[in-house]
Amino acid sequence: IFGYGTTVARYVISTGTVTNIKTDFTANSGFSGQRYGVYFFVANGADKIWRFDQTFAITEVAASPIASGIKVIGARLFAFNLSTDSTAVAYSDLDDGTNPPFTDWTVNTLADGPGLVSNRVAGTANAVEAIGDNALGQVVVVFSDNGKWAFYINTIDSAGTLSKVDVFQMSRTDSGGARGAITTELGVAYVNKEGLFLLSGVNNSANTFKDLEFNTSRLLGTSFFNDLTL
């Protein structure tokens, strides 16, 4: 599945054929896509999120926000860099097995309900990934223009009703992270103007209030190419 201009299409490797799925998206600066089971979700920062299945029948997720990026984490779909708030991250209802998933985006406090989290200091959200180092669940890490921040969705018993609360784990003002962060077996790899980094832990139990992060790149220096022969 790939997108360009106002089109999302599919390429079949075995036959070498390209088939358009939808050609009339609003003009945008790029697509973001996520697969979830037999479904594929698409966002572009100009339209609401769209969804198609194995039949390639495409449908707008009517209640979804307009977002530049999306990411599946666990059994929820997260949307970031929203048209209403570029610093925010919205997440859908929890998948309960009903098809299609991720149809509810109306924020509430129910344990399986949608939510919205924002950090205006960090600037525009460029990427969202997850680190599973919290005893209560996966930590959602947001890479923004002016920093990084992280939270997890905690479930509590409120007078016999299961509710949720978004708990911040980290909020750091620094060089942030660009679009294209990726989760690996060693942690989340991301890049900014200072180099390529690997974030392997956020406020974990062994290092309370500390992030485990390493700069994996090395500056070449002004003399690196001195003895190079072309």
Tab-separated table of C-alpha atoms in Angstrom:
chain	number	residue	atom	x	y	z
A	1	ILE	CA	0.000	0.000	0.000
A	2	PHE	CA	1.421	3.397	-0.926
A	3	GLY	CA	0.225	6.965	-1.227
A	4	TYR	CA	1.203	9.942	-3.370
A	5	GLY	CA	-0.449	13.230	-4.244
A	6	THR	CA	-4.156	12.662	-3.653
A	7	THR	CA	-4.019	8.903	-4.290
A	8	VAL	CA	-3.653	5.739	-2.239
A	9	ALA	CA	-2.947	2.594	-4.254
A	10	ARG	CA	-1.901	-1.032	-3.893
A	11	TYR	CA	0.939	-2.828	-5.611
A	12	VAL	CA	0.782	-6.591	-6.125
A	13	ILE	CA	4.332	-7.943	-6.142
A	14	SER	CA	3.500	-11.246	-7.838
A	15	THR	CA	1.898	-9.593	-10.865
A	16	GLY	CA	3.627	-6.211	-10.842
A	17	THR	CA	0.278	-4.429	-11.082
A	18	VAL	CA	-0.819	-1.192	-9.437
A	19	THR	CA	-4.492	-0.567	-8.607
A	20	ASN	CA	-5.842	2.713	-7.252
A	21	ILE	CA	-7.889	2.476	-4.057
A	22	LYS	CA	-8.862	6.146	-3.744
A	23	THR	CA	-7.750	8.994	-6.001
A	24	ASP	CA	-9.570	12.030	-4.610
A	25	PHE	CA	-8.052	12.722	-1.214
A	26	THR	CA	-7.589	16.385	-0.346
A	27	ALA	CA	-4.204	17.802	-1.371
A	28	ASN	CA	-1.782	17.093	1.473
A	29	SER	CA	1.882	16.932	2.481
A	30	GLY	CA	2.074	13.146	2.837
A	31	PHE	CA	0.303	9.989	3.977
A	32	SER	CA	0.597	7.879	7.116
A	33	GLY	CA	-0.693	4.306	7.162
A	34	GLN	CA	-1.136	1.481	9.660
A	35	ARG	CA	-2.248	-2.122	9.286
A	36	TYR	CA	-4.418	-3.716	11.965
A	37	GLY	CA	-5.546	-7.263	11.302
A	38	VAL	CA	-7.417	-7.317	7.986
A	39	TYR	CA	-7.828	-3.531	8.058
A	40	PHE	CA	-5.590	-0.723	6.851
A	41	PHE	CA	-5.927	2.863	8.090
A	42	VAL	CA	-4.763	6.013	6.280
A	43	ALA	CA	-4.251	9.606	7.454
A	44	ASN	CA	-2.896	12.629	5.606
A	45	GLY	CA	-3.377	15.771	7.721
A	46	ALA	CA	-6.113	17.089	5.448
A	47	ASP	CA	-8.882	14.477	5.662
A	48	LYS	CA	-10.277	12.357	8.438
A	49	ILE	CA	-8.852	8.875	8.870
A	50	TRP	CA	-9.939	6.373	6.222
A	51	ARG	CA	-10.158	2.589	6.498
A	52	PHE	CA	-10.255	-0.306	4.045
A	53	ASP	CA	-10.248	-4.086	4.377
A	54	GLN	CA	-9.141	-7.001	2.210
A	55	THR	CA	-11.802	-6.168	-0.377
A	56	PHE	CA	-10.249	-2.689	-0.663
A	57	ALA	CA	-13.609	-1.018	-0.096
A	58	ILE	CA	-12.567	2.258	1.518
A	59	THR	CA	-14.630	4.107	4.143
A	60	GLU	CA	-14.132	7.306	6.117
A	61	VAL	CA	-13.918	6.873	9.898
A	62	ALA	CA	-16.515	9.562	10.492
A	63	ALA	CA	-15.790	10.260	14.167
A	64	SER	CA	-12.010	10.376	13.748
A	65	PRO	CA	-9.896	13.543	13.909
A	66	ILE	CA	-7.929	14.986	11.022
A	67	ALA	CA	-4.363	13.902	11.778
A	68	SER	CA	-1.022	13.956	9.976
A	69	GLY	CA	0.094	10.681	11.525
A	70	ILE	CA	-1.351	7.478	12.979
A	71	LYS	CA	0.086	4.559	14.924
A	72	VAL	CA	-1.429	1.299	16.198
A	73	ILE	CA	-0.324	0.556	19.762
A	74	GLY	CA	-1.851	-2.459	21.435
A	75	ALA	CA	-5.569	-2.532	20.688
A	76	ARG	CA	-5.973	1.196	20.010
A	77	LEU	CA	-5.275	3.534	17.123
A	78	PHE	CA	-3.362	6.697	18.041
A	79	ALA	CA	-3.556	9.865	15.912
A	80	PHE	CA	-1.138	12.771	16.260
A	81	ASN	CA	-0.439	16.245	14.891
A	82	LEU	CA	-4.138	17.010	14.768
A	83	SER	CA	-5.682	19.791	12.703
A	84	THR	CA	-7.126	21.223	15.917
A	85	ASP	CA	-3.891	20.943	17.918
A	86	SER	CA	-0.588	19.966	16.315
A	87	THR	CA	0.897	19.099	19.729
A	88	ALA	CA	-1.847	16.631	20.647
A	89	VAL	CA	-2.254	12.872	20.519
A	90	ALA	CA	-5.752	11.373	20.305
A	91	TYR	CA	-6.527	7.702	20.732
A	92	SER	CA	-9.532	5.594	19.784
A	93	ASP	CA	-11.693	3.298	21.821
A	94	LEU	CA	-10.253	-0.094	22.744
A	95	ASP	CA	-10.879	-2.822	20.178
A	96	ASP	CA	-13.539	-5.116	21.643
A	97	GLY	CA	-13.652	-7.500	18.687
A	98	THR	CA	-16.500	-5.723	16.906
A	99	ASN	CA	-15.879	-4.968	13.238
A	100	PRO	CA	-14.730	-2.522	12.156
A	101	PRO	CA	-12.460	-1.392	15.024
A	102	PHE	CA	-11.530	2.149	16.118
A	103	THR	CA	-14.813	3.848	15.258
A	104	ASP	CA	-15.260	5.850	18.487
A	105	TRP	CA	-13.108	8.955	19.084
A	106	THR	CA	-15.356	10.888	21.491
A	107	VAL	CA	-13.217	11.457	24.588
A	108	ASN	CA	-14.500	10.019	27.851
A	109	THR	CA	-13.110	8.536	31.077
A	110	LEU	CA	-14.302	4.952	30.592
A	111	ALA	CA	-11.519	2.361	30.775
A	112	ASP	CA	-12.072	1.297	27.168
A	113	GLY	CA	-12.934	4.779	25.870
A	114	PRO	CA	-11.088	7.250	23.615
A	115	GLY	CA	-8.760	9.934	24.948
A	116	LEU	CA	-6.793	13.074	24.128
A	117	VAL	CA	-3.406	14.161	25.510
A	118	SER	CA	-1.447	17.310	24.688
A	119	ASN	CA	1.898	18.898	25.507
A	120	ARG	CA	2.044	22.394	24.043
A	121	VAL	CA	5.600	23.042	25.234
A	122	ALA	CA	6.938	20.219	23.062
A	123	GLY	CA	5.602	21.637	19.800
A	124	THR	CA	4.245	19.709	16.819
A	125	ALA	CA	4.094	15.934	17.313
A	126	ASN	CA	6.067	14.165	14.574
A	127	ALA	CA	6.069	10.506	15.615
A	128	VAL	CA	4.496	8.179	18.183
A	129	GLU	CA	5.989	4.864	19.289
A	130	ALA	CA	5.692	2.603	22.344
A	131	ILE	CA	8.061	1.137	24.908
A	132	GLY	CA	6.678	-1.745	26.954
A	133	ASP	CA	8.664	-1.157	30.130
A	134	ASN	CA	5.872	-0.115	32.480
A	135	ALA	CA	4.264	-2.644	34.821
A	136	LEU	CA	0.856	-1.141	34.011
A	137	GLY	CA	1.241	-1.380	30.252
A	138	GLN	CA	3.001	0.123	27.263
A	139	VAL	CA	4.378	3.635	27.521
A	140	VAL	CA	3.452	5.854	24.578
A	141	VAL	CA	6.400	8.035	23.526
A	142	VAL	CA	5.778	11.188	21.494
A	143	PHE	CA	8.593	12.779	19.483
A	144	SER	CA	7.932	16.459	18.834
A	145	ASP	CA	9.707	19.508	17.388
A	146	ASN	CA	10.977	20.835	20.711
A	147	GLY	CA	11.170	17.758	22.902
A	148	LYS	CA	9.917	14.313	23.822
A	149	TRP	CA	7.161	13.225	26.158
A	150	ALA	CA	5.572	9.995	27.247
A	151	PHE	CA	2.458	8.723	28.978
A	152	TYR	CA	0.575	5.525	29.677
A	153	ILE	CA	-3.123	4.795	30.053
A	154	ASN	CA	-3.826	3.656	33.600
A	155	THR	CA	-7.065	1.917	34.626
A	156	ILE	CA	-8.546	2.646	38.048
A	157	ASP	CA	-11.623	1.532	39.972
A	158	SER	CA	-13.770	4.597	40.603
A	159	ALA	CA	-16.743	3.724	42.823
A	160	GLY	CA	-17.116	0.350	41.145
A	161	THR	CA	-16.663	1.688	37.621
A	162	LEU	CA	-13.447	1.089	35.718
A	163	SER	CA	-12.056	4.399	34.512
A	164	LYS	CA	-8.837	5.493	32.867
A	165	VAL	CA	-6.378	8.291	33.426
A	166	ASP	CA	-3.439	9.358	31.265
A	167	VAL	CA	-0.281	9.381	33.391
A	168	PHE	CA	2.748	11.383	32.209
A	169	GLN	CA	6.038	9.505	32.479
A	170	MET	CA	8.384	11.978	30.844
A	171	SER	CA	8.404	15.507	29.467
A	172	ARG	CA	11.725	16.751	28.164
A	173	THR	CA	12.595	19.921	26.266
A	174	ASP	CA	15.419	19.166	23.831
A	175	SER	CA	15.969	18.660	20.099
A	176	GLY	CA	12.946	16.371	19.928
A	177	GLY	CA	12.545	13.817	17.173
A	178	ALA	CA	11.632	13.774	13.505
A	179	ARG	CA	9.017	11.770	11.660
A	180	GLY	CA	10.036	8.156	11.087
A	181	ALA	CA	10.883	6.900	14.582
A	182	ILE	CA	10.753	3.105	14.748
A	183	THR	CA	10.508	0.531	17.534
A	184	THR	CA	13.204	-2.148	17.544
A	185	GLU	CA	14.130	-4.994	19.883
A	186	LEU	CA	16.612	-2.661	21.580
A	187	GLY	CA	14.308	0.331	21.942
A	188	VAL	CA	12.939	3.201	19.879
A	189	ALA	CA	15.309	4.562	17.234
A	190	TYR	CA	14.769	8.191	16.293
A	191	VAL	CA	16.679	11.033	14.718
A	192	ASN	CA	17.034	14.783	15.271
A	193	LYS	CA	19.634	17.436	14.392
A	194	GLU	CA	22.029	15.991	16.980
A	195	GLY	CA	22.137	12.521	15.457
A	196	LEU	CA	20.581	9.065	15.622
A	197	PHE	CA	19.400	8.004	19.087
A	198	LEU	CA	18.156	4.834	20.727
A	199	LEU	CA	15.638	5.280	23.552
A	200	SER	CA	15.487	2.020	25.500
A	201	GLY	CA	13.624	3.058	28.644
A	202	VAL	CA	11.389	5.785	30.076
A	203	ASN	CA	11.155	6.275	33.848
A	204	ASN	CA	11.538	2.535	34.463
A	205	SER	CA	11.569	0.878	37.887
A	206	ALA	CA	15.347	0.382	37.911
A	207	ASN	CA	16.042	4.052	37.130
A	208	THR	CA	13.166	6.093	38.528
A	209	PHE	CA	12.736	9.465	36.780
A	210	LYS	CA	15.532	8.617	34.336
A	211	ASP	CA	15.415	7.846	30.635
A	212	LEU	CA	17.781	5.292	29.129
A	213	GLU	CA	18.982	6.849	25.901
A	214	PHE	CA	22.075	6.558	23.737
A	215	ASN	CA	23.427	8.592	20.836
A	216	THR	CA	24.376	5.887	18.347
A	217	SER	CA	25.845	8.280	15.759
A	218	ARG	CA	29.257	9.896	15.752
A	219	LEU	CA	30.278	13.203	14.194
A	220	LEU	CA	32.683	12.654	11.303
A	221	GLY	CA	34.672	15.828	11.949
A	222	THR	CA	36.286	18.228	9.498
A	223	SER	CA	39.242	15.944	8.666
A	224	PHE	CA	37.264	12.759	7.954
A	225	PHE	CA	37.585	13.069	4.171
A	226	ASN	CA	41.176	14.421	4.091
A	227	ASP	CA	42.742	11.203	2.744
A	228	LEU	CA	39.858	10.184	0.520
A	229	THR	CA	40.758	9.442	-3.096
A	230	LEU	CA	37.979	9.618	-5.687
